[in-house]
Amino acid sequence: MNSPEDVSYSVDTDASWWRQASVYQIYPRSFSDSNGDGLGDVRGITAKVPYLKALGIDAVWVSPFYPSALADGGYDVDNYRNVDPRLGTLADFDELAAALQTAGIRIVVDIVPNHSSDRHEWFQEALAAPKGSAARQRYIFRDGLGENGELPPSDWDSKFGGPAWERITETDGTPGQWYLHIFAKEQPDFNWDNAEVRGDFLRTLRFWSDRGVDGFRVDVAHALVKDLSEPLPSKAELPQEGTGVDGLPDGSHPFWDRDEVHSIYAHWRSVLNEYTPPRAAVAETWVHADRRSRYATPDGLGQAFNFDLLQADFDAEQFHAIIVKNLAEAASSGASSTWVLSNHDVVRHPTRYGLPQSGERRCRDWLLAGGPASGVDTELGLGRARAASLLMFALPGSAYLYQGEELGLQEVGDIAAGERQDPAFFRNPGVAIGRDGCRVPLPWTAEGPSFGFGEDGAHLPQPKWFANYAVDAQDKVMGSTLEMYREALRYRRLLRTEERLTWVSAGDSVLHFVRPNGWQSVTNFGTGPVELPEGIILLSSGPLTGSKLPASTTAWII
Ligand code: GLC
């Protein structure tokens, strides 16, 4: 066996590089700030390419860096083919892409096709143009109900709370039509029946592909096509959604997961296949598990996120069922599976696993209670998180990790209301706290301004305890979470093998599997130590006690 250091980092023309990649999500405004304005930027990312290379990832996925008013952290895009001036320029982007390529790291960018920002030139044109005009056809405008159109076209709620329709003022100053926004009101939904909209996104795909981008993460991929035939159903008549894996959309909803959406992705695929190697794409799909693979076929986007592990408790039975199901699904679509434990939309997994109760309400209740540090067993949470991450890295398929998880970073639960930025917080008073707590700028150094994030503060407040998680506090420290991730990711590259696993029977609270090359992963989800299987121990997520695997620990054995 080669030593991990011998692994080649060359970026070649391999068309299937994404199938078992380790993809690191960068939330650019919170990653690294090169110019001291409190916002992370493109040059900040470029400066950290050596860090990313040492981490041992295959690709980065960069969340939106496009011009934006930040009504939804950049997912409100003013212009799809440029860089936000506060984050840099297209030349800076080219430099980043080149630096990553030299380091052998691929780059995936986020594309947000369901909605633009209300500052997008097309939306501004639509506001200035009359009812029924071609400019309005690119979005979803409707007359209101009631005598004077004063009522929204339907009583639907937006995803972030509050109504899904917003009334505009016409150019003559009179109250006018309404437009649909299934997210914040600053995010008007595009009309995907419109040829110009369809054409423009193909242009955007080519624009970034021509600049050397290796793939795309497609935001709310299941929302683009809508059935808005009149009369619109009331919200009481809409199919149930959003109540867990089985309550997710199943194609019968007027705007989630409609069958017709796949013709859009068939077009996209033909454009992505114009490149060598074909550009990869991964769909963000909060849909019923049985319908997810439709987004992941080779004539569609090619891969789709499943968020099943991210919604599961630290529980052997749940993990087992999810892994079995998703591997079977991947086999049926021809894609490889995806695995995610954290991203920019959810409470970080070391915190999730350290909260007392299990299930869906766990994080929400803690956040609503003010996110008190006393409510989290950080040690237990971190131990479980490290065990879960190591298990994930041994699975066939792509592992998507989120910036800061390699530091074992915890959620910041107690951000003051006045400092919060997430529209979900403002549109849902008392119901949702939002996602700012996982978006707090990273600690690079235990000391110095904004823990090394930048020279002059951070756009979300960093708590004092961030010092304990700083990169320089963990670098070359044996047993640190950062060193565990580095070693795990190096081994993951080195041991990459066929996309299969075989389960080895173990106790109820233990998951043990072996990959075709003999690489074994065993996780103890229980509360007491269990016997370790025979073999050479490559790595473990926590200290081992003799021949025993302690509770909340994973070991890799060969
Ligand atoms: C996706 C993004 C999320 C964003 C939403 C609307 O779910 O991950 O951050 O708020 O889409 O664009």
Coordinates of C-alpha atoms and ligand atoms in Angstrom, one line a residue:
M1 CA 0.0 0.0 0.0
N2 CA 1.2 3.5 -0.8
S3 CA 1.6 6.0 2.0
P4 CA -1.1 8.7 2.1
E5 CA 1.5 11.2 1.0
D6 CA 2.0 9.4 -2.4
V7 CA -1.6 10.1 -3.5
S8 CA -1.6 12.0 -6.7
Y9 CA -3.5 15.3 -6.8
S10 CA -3.5 15.8 -10.5
V11 CA -6.8 17.0 -12.1
D12 CA -7.3 14.9 -15.2
T13 CA -10.1 14.4 -17.6
D14 CA -11.8 11.7 -15.6
A15 CA -15.5 12.1 -16.3
S16 CA -16.5 10.3 -13.1
W17 CA -14.4 12.3 -10.6
W18 CA -17.5 13.3 -8.7
R19 CA -18.8 9.8 -8.0
Q20 CA -16.8 9.3 -4.8
A21 CA -15.4 12.8 -4.2
S22 CA -15.0 14.7 -1.0
V23 CA -16.6 18.0 -1.7
Y24 CA -16.0 20.9 0.7
Q25 CA -18.7 23.6 0.9
I26 CA -17.5 27.2 1.2
Y27 CA -19.9 29.8 2.3
P28 CA -17.8 32.6 0.9
R29 CA -18.9 35.5 3.1
S30 CA -17.9 33.6 6.2
F31 CA -14.7 31.8 5.1
S32 CA -11.9 34.2 4.9
D33 CA -11.7 38.0 4.5
S34 CA -8.8 39.3 2.6
N35 CA -9.6 43.1 2.7
G36 CA -10.8 43.7 6.2
D37 CA -14.4 44.7 5.5
G38 CA -15.9 41.9 7.7
L39 CA -17.1 39.9 4.7
G40 CA -15.3 36.9 3.4
D41 CA -14.2 37.2 -0.2
V42 CA -12.8 35.4 -3.3
R43 CA -9.2 36.4 -2.6
G44 CA -9.7 35.1 0.9
I45 CA -10.5 31.7 -0.5
T46 CA -7.5 31.8 -2.8
A47 CA -5.3 32.5 0.1
K48 CA -6.5 29.3 1.8
V49 CA -6.0 27.0 -1.1
P50 CA -2.9 25.5 0.6
Y51 CA -5.2 24.8 3.6
L52 CA -7.7 23.1 1.4
K53 CA -5.0 21.0 -0.3
A54 CA -3.7 19.9 3.0
L55 CA -7.2 19.0 4.1
G56 CA -7.3 16.4 1.2
I57 CA -10.6 17.3 -0.4
D58 CA -11.3 16.6 -4.1
A59 CA -13.5 19.6 -4.8
V60 CA -14.9 22.8 -3.3
W61 CA -18.5 23.9 -3.8
V62 CA -18.7 27.6 -3.5
S63 CA -22.1 29.0 -2.3
P64 CA -23.2 32.1 -4.2
F65 CA -20.6 34.8 -4.6
Y66 CA -22.7 36.8 -7.2
P67 CA -23.8 40.4 -6.8
S68 CA -26.6 40.3 -4.2
A69 CA -28.3 42.5 -1.6
L70 CA -27.9 39.6 0.8
A71 CA -31.6 39.4 1.6
D72 CA -31.0 35.6 1.7
G73 CA -27.2 35.3 2.2
G74 CA -26.5 35.5 -1.5
Y75 CA -29.3 33.2 -2.7
D76 CA -30.9 36.4 -4.0
V77 CA -28.8 36.9 -7.1
D78 CA -28.7 40.2 -9.0
N79 CA -26.5 39.0 -11.8
Y80 CA -25.7 35.3 -12.5
R81 CA -22.6 36.0 -14.5
N82 CA -20.5 38.3 -12.2
V83 CA -18.9 38.5 -8.8
D84 CA -20.2 40.7 -6.0
P85 CA -17.9 43.7 -5.9
R86 CA -17.6 43.3 -2.2
L87 CA -16.3 39.8 -2.8
G88 CA -14.0 40.5 -5.7
T89 CA -14.0 40.5 -9.5
L90 CA -14.2 38.0 -12.3
A91 CA -10.4 38.2 -12.5
D92 CA -10.2 37.2 -8.8
F93 CA -12.5 34.3 -9.6
D94 CA -10.2 33.2 -12.5
E95 CA -7.3 33.3 -10.1
L96 CA -9.1 31.2 -7.6
A97 CA -10.1 28.6 -10.2
A98 CA -6.5 28.5 -11.5
A99 CA -5.0 28.1 -7.9
L100 CA -7.5 25.3 -7.2
Q101 CA -6.7 23.6 -10.4
T102 CA -2.9 23.8 -9.7
A103 CA -3.7 22.2 -6.3
G104 CA -5.7 19.5 -8.0
I105 CA -9.0 20.6 -6.5
R106 CA -12.1 20.9 -8.6
I107 CA -14.6 23.8 -8.3
V108 CA -18.3 23.5 -8.2
V109 CA -20.5 26.7 -8.1
D110 CA -24.0 27.2 -6.9
I111 CA -26.6 28.1 -9.4
V112 CA -29.9 29.6 -8.2
P113 CA -32.5 29.1 -11.0
N114 CA -35.8 29.2 -9.1
H115 CA -35.7 32.9 -8.3
S116 CA -33.6 35.9 -8.9
S117 CA -33.2 38.9 -6.6
D118 CA -35.7 41.7 -6.9
R119 CA -32.7 43.8 -7.9
H120 CA -32.0 41.7 -11.0
E121 CA -32.3 43.8 -14.2
W122 CA -35.1 41.6 -15.5
F123 CA -37.2 42.1 -12.4
Q124 CA -36.6 45.8 -12.4
E125 CA -37.7 45.8 -16.1
A126 CA -40.8 43.9 -15.1
L127 CA -41.7 46.5 -12.5
A128 CA -41.3 49.3 -15.0
A129 CA -43.2 47.5 -17.7
P130 CA -47.0 47.3 -18.0
K131 CA -49.2 44.3 -17.0
G132 CA -49.2 41.6 -19.6
S133 CA -45.8 42.8 -21.1
A134 CA -43.1 40.4 -22.2
A135 CA -40.9 41.7 -19.3
R136 CA -43.6 40.5 -16.8
Q137 CA -43.8 37.1 -18.4
R138 CA -40.3 36.2 -17.1
Y139 CA -41.7 36.1 -13.6
I140 CA -45.0 35.1 -12.1
F141 CA -47.3 38.0 -11.9
R142 CA -51.1 37.8 -11.2
D143 CA -53.9 40.1 -10.5
G144 CA -55.1 40.1 -7.0
L145 CA -58.4 38.9 -5.8
G146 CA -61.1 41.2 -4.2
E147 CA -62.9 44.1 -5.6
N148 CA -59.7 46.1 -6.3
G149 CA -57.2 43.3 -6.5
E150 CA -56.2 44.0 -2.9
L151 CA -56.1 40.4 -1.9
P152 CA -53.2 38.0 -2.9
P153 CA -54.0 35.6 -5.7
S154 CA -53.9 32.8 -3.1
D155 CA -53.3 32.4 0.6
W156 CA -50.1 30.5 0.2
D157 CA -47.2 30.9 2.7
S158 CA -43.6 31.4 1.6
K159 CA -41.0 28.9 2.8
F160 CA -39.6 31.5 5.1
G161 CA -43.0 32.4 6.6
G162 CA -45.4 35.1 5.7
P163 CA -47.3 35.4 2.4
A164 CA -45.9 34.0 -0.9
W165 CA -47.3 36.9 -2.9
E166 CA -46.1 40.5 -2.8
R167 CA -48.0 43.4 -4.3
I168 CA -46.2 45.9 -6.5
T169 CA -46.8 49.6 -7.1
E170 CA -47.3 50.3 -10.8
T171 CA -45.3 53.1 -12.4
D172 CA -48.3 55.5 -12.1
G173 CA -48.2 55.0 -8.4
T174 CA -51.3 52.8 -8.1
P175 CA -51.3 49.5 -6.2
G176 CA -50.7 46.9 -8.9
Q177 CA -50.3 43.2 -9.6
W178 CA -48.8 40.6 -7.3
Y179 CA -45.7 38.4 -7.8
L180 CA -45.0 35.0 -6.5
H181 CA -42.0 34.4 -4.2
I182 CA -41.8 31.0 -2.5
F183 CA -38.9 32.3 -0.4
A184 CA -38.3 35.9 0.7
K185 CA -40.1 38.7 -1.0
E186 CA -36.7 39.9 -2.4
Q187 CA -36.6 36.5 -4.3
P188 CA -39.2 36.7 -7.1
D189 CA -39.8 33.3 -8.7
F190 CA -38.9 32.9 -12.4
N191 CA -41.5 31.7 -14.9
W192 CA -39.8 28.6 -16.3
D193 CA -42.4 28.4 -19.1
N194 CA -40.6 31.4 -20.5
A195 CA -38.2 30.7 -23.3
E196 CA -35.9 33.6 -22.4
V197 CA -35.6 32.3 -18.8
R198 CA -34.7 28.9 -20.1
G199 CA -32.2 30.3 -22.6
D200 CA -30.5 32.6 -20.1
F201 CA -29.7 29.8 -17.7
L202 CA -28.1 27.8 -20.5
R203 CA -26.0 30.9 -21.1
T204 CA -25.0 31.0 -17.4
L205 CA -24.1 27.3 -17.4
R206 CA -21.8 27.9 -20.4
F207 CA -20.4 31.1 -18.9
W208 CA -19.0 29.3 -15.9
S209 CA -18.2 26.1 -17.7
D210 CA -16.1 28.1 -20.1
R211 CA -14.3 29.6 -17.1
G212 CA -13.2 26.2 -16.0
V213 CA -15.9 25.4 -13.5
D214 CA -16.2 21.6 -13.0
G215 CA -19.8 21.4 -11.8
F216 CA -22.9 23.0 -10.4
R217 CA -24.9 22.7 -7.3
V218 CA -28.5 23.4 -8.3
D219 CA -30.4 25.3 -5.6
V220 CA -34.0 24.1 -4.9
A221 CA -33.9 22.1 -8.1
H222 CA -37.3 20.6 -7.5
A223 CA -39.2 24.0 -7.5
L224 CA -38.7 25.4 -11.0
V225 CA -41.9 24.2 -12.7
K226 CA -45.2 25.3 -11.3
D227 CA -48.8 24.4 -12.1
L228 CA -50.5 27.7 -11.6
S229 CA -53.7 27.0 -13.5
E230 CA -56.7 28.9 -12.2
P231 CA -58.4 28.7 -9.8
L232 CA -55.4 28.4 -7.5
P233 CA -56.0 26.0 -4.7
S234 CA -56.1 27.3 -1.2
K235 CA -53.3 26.3 1.2
A236 CA -55.7 24.0 3.0
E237 CA -56.1 22.1 -0.3
L238 CA -52.3 21.8 -1.0
P239 CA -50.8 18.4 -0.5
Q240 CA -49.0 18.1 2.9
E241 CA -45.3 18.7 2.8
G242 CA -42.3 19.2 4.9
T243 CA -43.1 16.9 7.8
G244 CA -40.1 14.6 7.6
V245 CA -38.8 12.2 4.9
D246 CA -42.2 10.7 4.2
G247 CA -44.0 14.0 4.3
L248 CA -41.9 15.5 1.5
P249 CA -43.3 16.5 -1.8
D250 CA -44.3 13.6 -4.1
G251 CA -45.2 15.4 -7.4
S252 CA -48.8 16.3 -6.6
H253 CA -47.9 19.8 -5.3
P254 CA -48.4 22.8 -7.6
F255 CA -44.8 23.9 -7.2
W256 CA -42.6 21.2 -5.7
D257 CA -41.2 18.3 -7.6
R258 CA -43.4 18.5 -10.7
D259 CA -42.6 15.9 -13.4
E260 CA -42.1 18.5 -16.1
V261 CA -39.0 19.9 -14.3
H262 CA -37.0 17.0 -15.8
S263 CA -37.2 18.4 -19.3
I264 CA -35.3 21.4 -18.1
Y265 CA -32.5 19.3 -16.7
A266 CA -32.4 17.2 -19.9
H267 CA -31.5 20.4 -21.7
W268 CA -29.0 21.4 -19.1
R269 CA -27.4 17.9 -19.4
S270 CA -26.9 18.3 -23.1
V271 CA -25.1 21.6 -22.5
L272 CA -23.0 20.2 -19.6
N273 CA -22.0 17.3 -21.9
E274 CA -20.6 19.7 -24.5
Y275 CA -17.5 19.9 -22.2
T276 CA -14.7 17.5 -21.6
P277 CA -15.0 16.1 -19.1
P278 CA -18.8 16.7 -18.9
R279 CA -19.6 19.2 -16.2
A280 CA -21.1 17.6 -13.1
A281 CA -24.3 18.7 -11.4
V282 CA -25.9 17.9 -8.1
A283 CA -29.5 18.8 -7.3
E284 CA -30.7 20.2 -4.0
T285 CA -33.8 18.2 -3.7
W286 CA -36.1 18.2 -0.7
V287 CA -38.4 15.6 -2.2
H288 CA -39.8 12.3 -1.3
A289 CA -37.0 9.7 -1.2
D290 CA -38.6 7.6 -3.9
R291 CA -38.6 10.5 -6.3
R292 CA -35.1 11.8 -5.7
S293 CA -33.3 9.5 -8.1
R294 CA -35.2 11.1 -11.0
Y295 CA -32.9 14.1 -10.7
A296 CA -29.8 12.0 -10.5
T297 CA -30.1 10.1 -13.8
P298 CA -27.3 10.4 -16.4
D299 CA -29.6 12.3 -18.7
G300 CA -30.6 14.6 -15.9
L301 CA -28.4 16.5 -13.5
G302 CA -26.5 13.3 -12.6
Q303 CA -26.5 13.4 -8.9
A304 CA -29.0 14.6 -6.2
F305 CA -28.5 15.4 -2.5
N306 CA -30.2 13.3 0.1
F307 CA -30.5 14.9 3.5
D308 CA -31.5 11.8 5.3
L309 CA -28.4 11.4 7.5
L310 CA -28.6 15.1 8.2
Q311 CA -32.1 14.6 9.6
A312 CA -31.3 11.4 11.5
D313 CA -30.4 11.0 15.2
F314 CA -27.1 9.4 16.1
D315 CA -28.7 6.0 15.9
A316 CA -27.5 2.7 14.4
E317 CA -30.9 1.7 13.1
Q318 CA -31.6 5.0 11.4
F319 CA -28.2 5.2 9.9
H320 CA -28.4 1.6 8.6
A321 CA -31.8 2.1 7.0
I322 CA -30.7 5.3 5.3
I323 CA -27.5 3.9 4.0
V324 CA -29.2 0.8 2.6
K325 CA -32.0 2.8 1.0
N326 CA -29.7 5.4 -0.6
L327 CA -27.2 2.9 -2.0
A328 CA -30.1 1.1 -3.6
E329 CA -31.5 4.3 -5.0
A330 CA -28.1 5.3 -6.4
A331 CA -27.8 1.9 -8.1
S332 CA -31.2 2.4 -9.7
S333 CA -30.5 5.9 -11.1
G334 CA -26.9 5.2 -12.2
A335 CA -25.7 8.0 -10.0
S336 CA -23.5 7.6 -6.9
S337 CA -25.0 8.4 -3.5
T338 CA -24.5 11.7 -1.7
W339 CA -23.9 12.0 2.0
V340 CA -24.3 15.2 4.1
L341 CA -24.1 15.8 7.8
S342 CA -23.9 19.6 7.8
N343 CA -24.5 22.5 5.5
H344 CA -25.3 26.2 5.6
D345 CA -29.0 25.6 6.2
V346 CA -28.9 23.4 9.4
V347 CA -27.6 23.3 12.9
R348 CA -24.0 22.0 12.9
H349 CA -23.9 18.2 13.6
P350 CA -21.7 18.4 16.7
T351 CA -24.4 20.5 18.3
R352 CA -27.3 18.5 17.0
Y353 CA -25.8 15.3 18.5
G354 CA -25.2 17.1 21.8
L355 CA -28.8 18.2 22.4
P356 CA -30.8 16.1 24.8
Q357 CA -33.9 15.1 22.9
S358 CA -34.0 13.3 19.6
G359 CA -36.1 14.0 16.5
E360 CA -37.2 17.0 14.5
R361 CA -38.0 19.5 17.1
R362 CA -34.7 19.1 18.9
C363 CA -32.8 22.0 17.2
R364 CA -35.8 24.2 16.9
D365 CA -36.6 24.1 20.5
W366 CA -33.0 24.7 21.6
L367 CA -32.7 27.7 19.2
L368 CA -36.1 29.1 20.4
A369 CA -34.9 28.8 24.0
G370 CA -32.0 31.2 23.1
G371 CA -29.5 28.5 22.1
P372 CA -28.0 28.3 25.6
A373 CA -24.5 26.7 25.8
S374 CA -25.8 24.9 28.9
G375 CA -28.3 23.1 26.7
V376 CA -25.6 21.2 24.7
D377 CA -23.3 18.5 25.8
T378 CA -20.5 19.6 23.5
E379 CA -18.2 16.8 24.4
L380 CA -20.8 14.1 23.6
G381 CA -21.9 16.0 20.5
L382 CA -18.4 16.3 19.2
G383 CA -17.5 12.6 19.9
R384 CA -20.6 11.5 18.0
A385 CA -20.0 14.0 15.2
R386 CA -16.5 12.7 14.7
A387 CA -17.8 9.1 14.7
A388 CA -20.5 9.9 12.2
S389 CA -18.1 11.8 9.9
L390 CA -15.7 9.0 9.8
L391 CA -18.5 6.6 9.0
M392 CA -19.6 8.9 6.2
F393 CA -16.1 9.1 4.7
A394 CA -16.0 5.3 4.5
L395 CA -19.2 5.1 2.5
P396 CA -19.4 4.6 -1.3
G397 CA -20.6 7.9 -3.0
S398 CA -19.7 11.5 -2.6
A399 CA -19.3 13.1 0.9
Y400 CA -20.2 16.8 1.1
L401 CA -18.7 18.5 4.1
Y402 CA -19.3 22.1 5.3
Q403 CA -16.7 24.6 6.2
G404 CA -15.8 24.4 9.9
E405 CA -16.9 20.8 10.4
E406 CA -13.3 19.8 10.1
L407 CA -12.7 21.9 13.2
G408 CA -15.6 20.3 15.0
L409 CA -17.2 23.7 15.2
Q410 CA -20.4 24.0 17.2
E411 CA -23.5 26.0 16.3
V412 CA -23.6 29.6 17.7
G413 CA -27.0 29.5 19.2
D414 CA -27.2 32.7 21.1
I415 CA -26.8 35.4 18.4
A416 CA -28.7 38.5 19.5
A417 CA -31.8 39.4 17.4
G418 CA -30.2 42.7 16.3
E419 CA -27.3 40.8 14.8
R420 CA -29.2 38.2 12.9
Q421 CA -29.4 38.2 9.1
D422 CA -31.5 35.2 8.0
P423 CA -34.8 36.1 6.4
A424 CA -36.3 33.0 8.1
F425 CA -35.8 34.7 11.4
F426 CA -37.5 38.0 10.4
R427 CA -40.4 36.5 8.5
N428 CA -41.2 33.9 11.2
P429 CA -41.1 35.8 14.5
G430 CA -41.2 33.4 17.5
V431 CA -41.4 30.3 15.2
A432 CA -37.9 30.1 13.6
I433 CA -34.6 31.4 14.6
G434 CA -32.9 30.8 11.3
R435 CA -29.6 29.6 10.0
D436 CA -27.1 32.3 11.1
G437 CA -25.6 30.1 13.8
C438 CA -23.8 27.8 11.3
R439 CA -22.7 30.8 9.1
V440 CA -20.5 32.6 11.7
P441 CA -17.1 33.4 10.1
L442 CA -14.5 30.7 10.7
P443 CA -11.8 30.9 13.4
W444 CA -8.4 30.5 11.8
T445 CA -6.3 31.7 14.8
A446 CA -7.0 31.4 18.5
E447 CA -5.9 35.0 18.9
G448 CA -6.0 38.2 16.9
P449 CA -8.8 40.2 15.3
S450 CA -11.9 38.1 14.4
F451 CA -9.9 34.9 15.1
G452 CA -7.9 35.4 11.9
F453 CA -11.0 35.6 9.7
G454 CA -10.0 39.2 8.7
E455 CA -8.4 42.4 9.9
D456 CA -11.5 44.2 11.0
G457 CA -14.3 42.1 12.6
A458 CA -16.8 39.6 11.2
H459 CA -20.2 40.2 9.8
L460 CA -21.8 37.8 12.4
P461 CA -20.5 37.9 16.0
Q462 CA -18.0 35.2 16.9
P463 CA -18.2 33.9 20.4
K464 CA -15.1 33.7 22.7
W465 CA -15.1 29.9 22.6
F466 CA -14.3 30.0 18.9
A467 CA -10.7 30.2 20.0
N468 CA -10.8 26.6 21.2
Y469 CA -11.7 25.5 17.7
A470 CA -9.3 27.7 15.7
V471 CA -7.3 26.1 12.9
D472 CA -4.0 27.0 14.6
A473 CA -5.1 25.5 17.8
Q474 CA -5.6 22.1 16.0
D475 CA -3.0 22.2 13.3
K476 CA -0.5 19.3 13.9
V477 CA -2.1 18.5 17.3
M478 CA -2.5 14.8 17.5
G479 CA -6.1 13.8 18.0
S480 CA -7.6 17.1 17.0
T481 CA -10.6 17.1 14.8
L482 CA -8.7 18.9 12.1
E483 CA -6.0 16.2 12.1
M484 CA -8.6 13.4 12.1
Y485 CA -10.3 14.9 9.1
R486 CA -7.0 15.3 7.2
E487 CA -6.0 11.8 7.9
A488 CA -9.5 10.4 7.1
L489 CA -9.7 12.3 3.8
R490 CA -6.2 11.2 2.8
Y491 CA -7.1 7.6 3.5
R492 CA -10.4 8.0 1.7
R493 CA -8.5 9.0 -1.5
L494 CA -6.0 6.3 -1.0
L495 CA -8.5 3.5 -0.4
R496 CA -11.1 4.6 -3.0
T497 CA -12.6 1.4 -4.4
E498 CA -15.7 0.0 -6.1
E499 CA -18.9 1.6 -5.0
R500 CA -20.1 -1.2 -2.9
L501 CA -20.1 -2.3 0.7
T502 CA -20.9 -5.5 2.6
W503 CA -22.5 -5.4 6.0
V504 CA -20.8 -7.4 8.8
S505 CA -23.2 -8.5 11.5
A506 CA -22.5 -6.8 14.8
G507 CA -24.6 -5.9 17.8
D508 CA -27.8 -3.8 17.6
S509 CA -26.0 -0.6 18.3
V510 CA -23.0 -1.2 16.1
L511 CA -22.6 -0.7 12.3
H512 CA -19.8 -2.6 10.7
F513 CA -19.2 -2.7 6.9
V514 CA -16.4 -3.7 4.6
R515 CA -15.6 -2.2 1.2
P516 CA -14.4 -4.5 -1.7
N517 CA -10.7 -3.8 -0.9
G518 CA -11.0 -4.9 2.7
W519 CA -11.4 -1.4 4.1
Q520 CA -13.7 -1.8 7.2
S521 CA -15.5 0.8 9.2
V522 CA -17.1 0.0 12.5
T523 CA -19.1 2.5 14.6
N524 CA -20.4 2.0 18.1
F525 CA -23.6 4.0 18.5
G526 CA -24.2 2.4 21.9
T527 CA -23.3 3.5 25.4
G528 CA -20.7 0.9 26.4
P529 CA -17.5 -0.4 24.8
V530 CA -17.7 -3.3 22.2
E531 CA -15.0 -5.7 20.9
L532 CA -13.0 -4.4 17.9
P533 CA -12.9 -6.6 14.9
E534 CA -9.5 -8.2 14.0
G535 CA -7.1 -6.3 11.7
I536 CA -4.8 -3.3 11.5
I537 CA -6.4 -0.2 12.9
L538 CA -5.9 2.7 10.4
L539 CA -7.7 5.5 12.2
S540 CA -10.3 6.1 14.9
S541 CA -12.5 9.0 15.7
G542 CA -11.5 8.9 19.4
P543 CA -9.1 7.0 21.7
L544 CA -9.4 3.2 21.8
T545 CA -9.2 1.3 25.0
G546 CA -7.1 -1.9 24.3
S547 CA -9.1 -4.1 22.0
K548 CA -12.3 -2.2 22.7
L549 CA -14.2 0.3 20.6
P550 CA -15.7 2.9 23.1
A551 CA -19.2 4.3 22.8
S552 CA -19.7 7.0 20.1
T553 CA -16.6 6.0 18.3
T554 CA -15.7 4.8 14.7
A555 CA -12.6 2.9 13.7
W556 CA -11.2 2.0 10.3
I557 CA -9.6 -1.3 10.0
I558 CA -7.9 -3.1 7.2
Ligands
GLC1 C1 -31.7 26.6 -0.7 C2 -30.4 27.2 -0.1 C3 -30.9 28.1 1.0 C4 -31.7 29.2 0.4 C5 -32.9 28.7 -0.4 C6 -33.5 29.7 -1.3 O1 -32.4 25.8 0.1 O2 -29.6 26.1 0.4 O3 -29.8 28.6 1.7 O4 -32.2 30.0 1.4 O5 -32.4 27.6 -1.3 O6 -32.6 30.1 -2.3

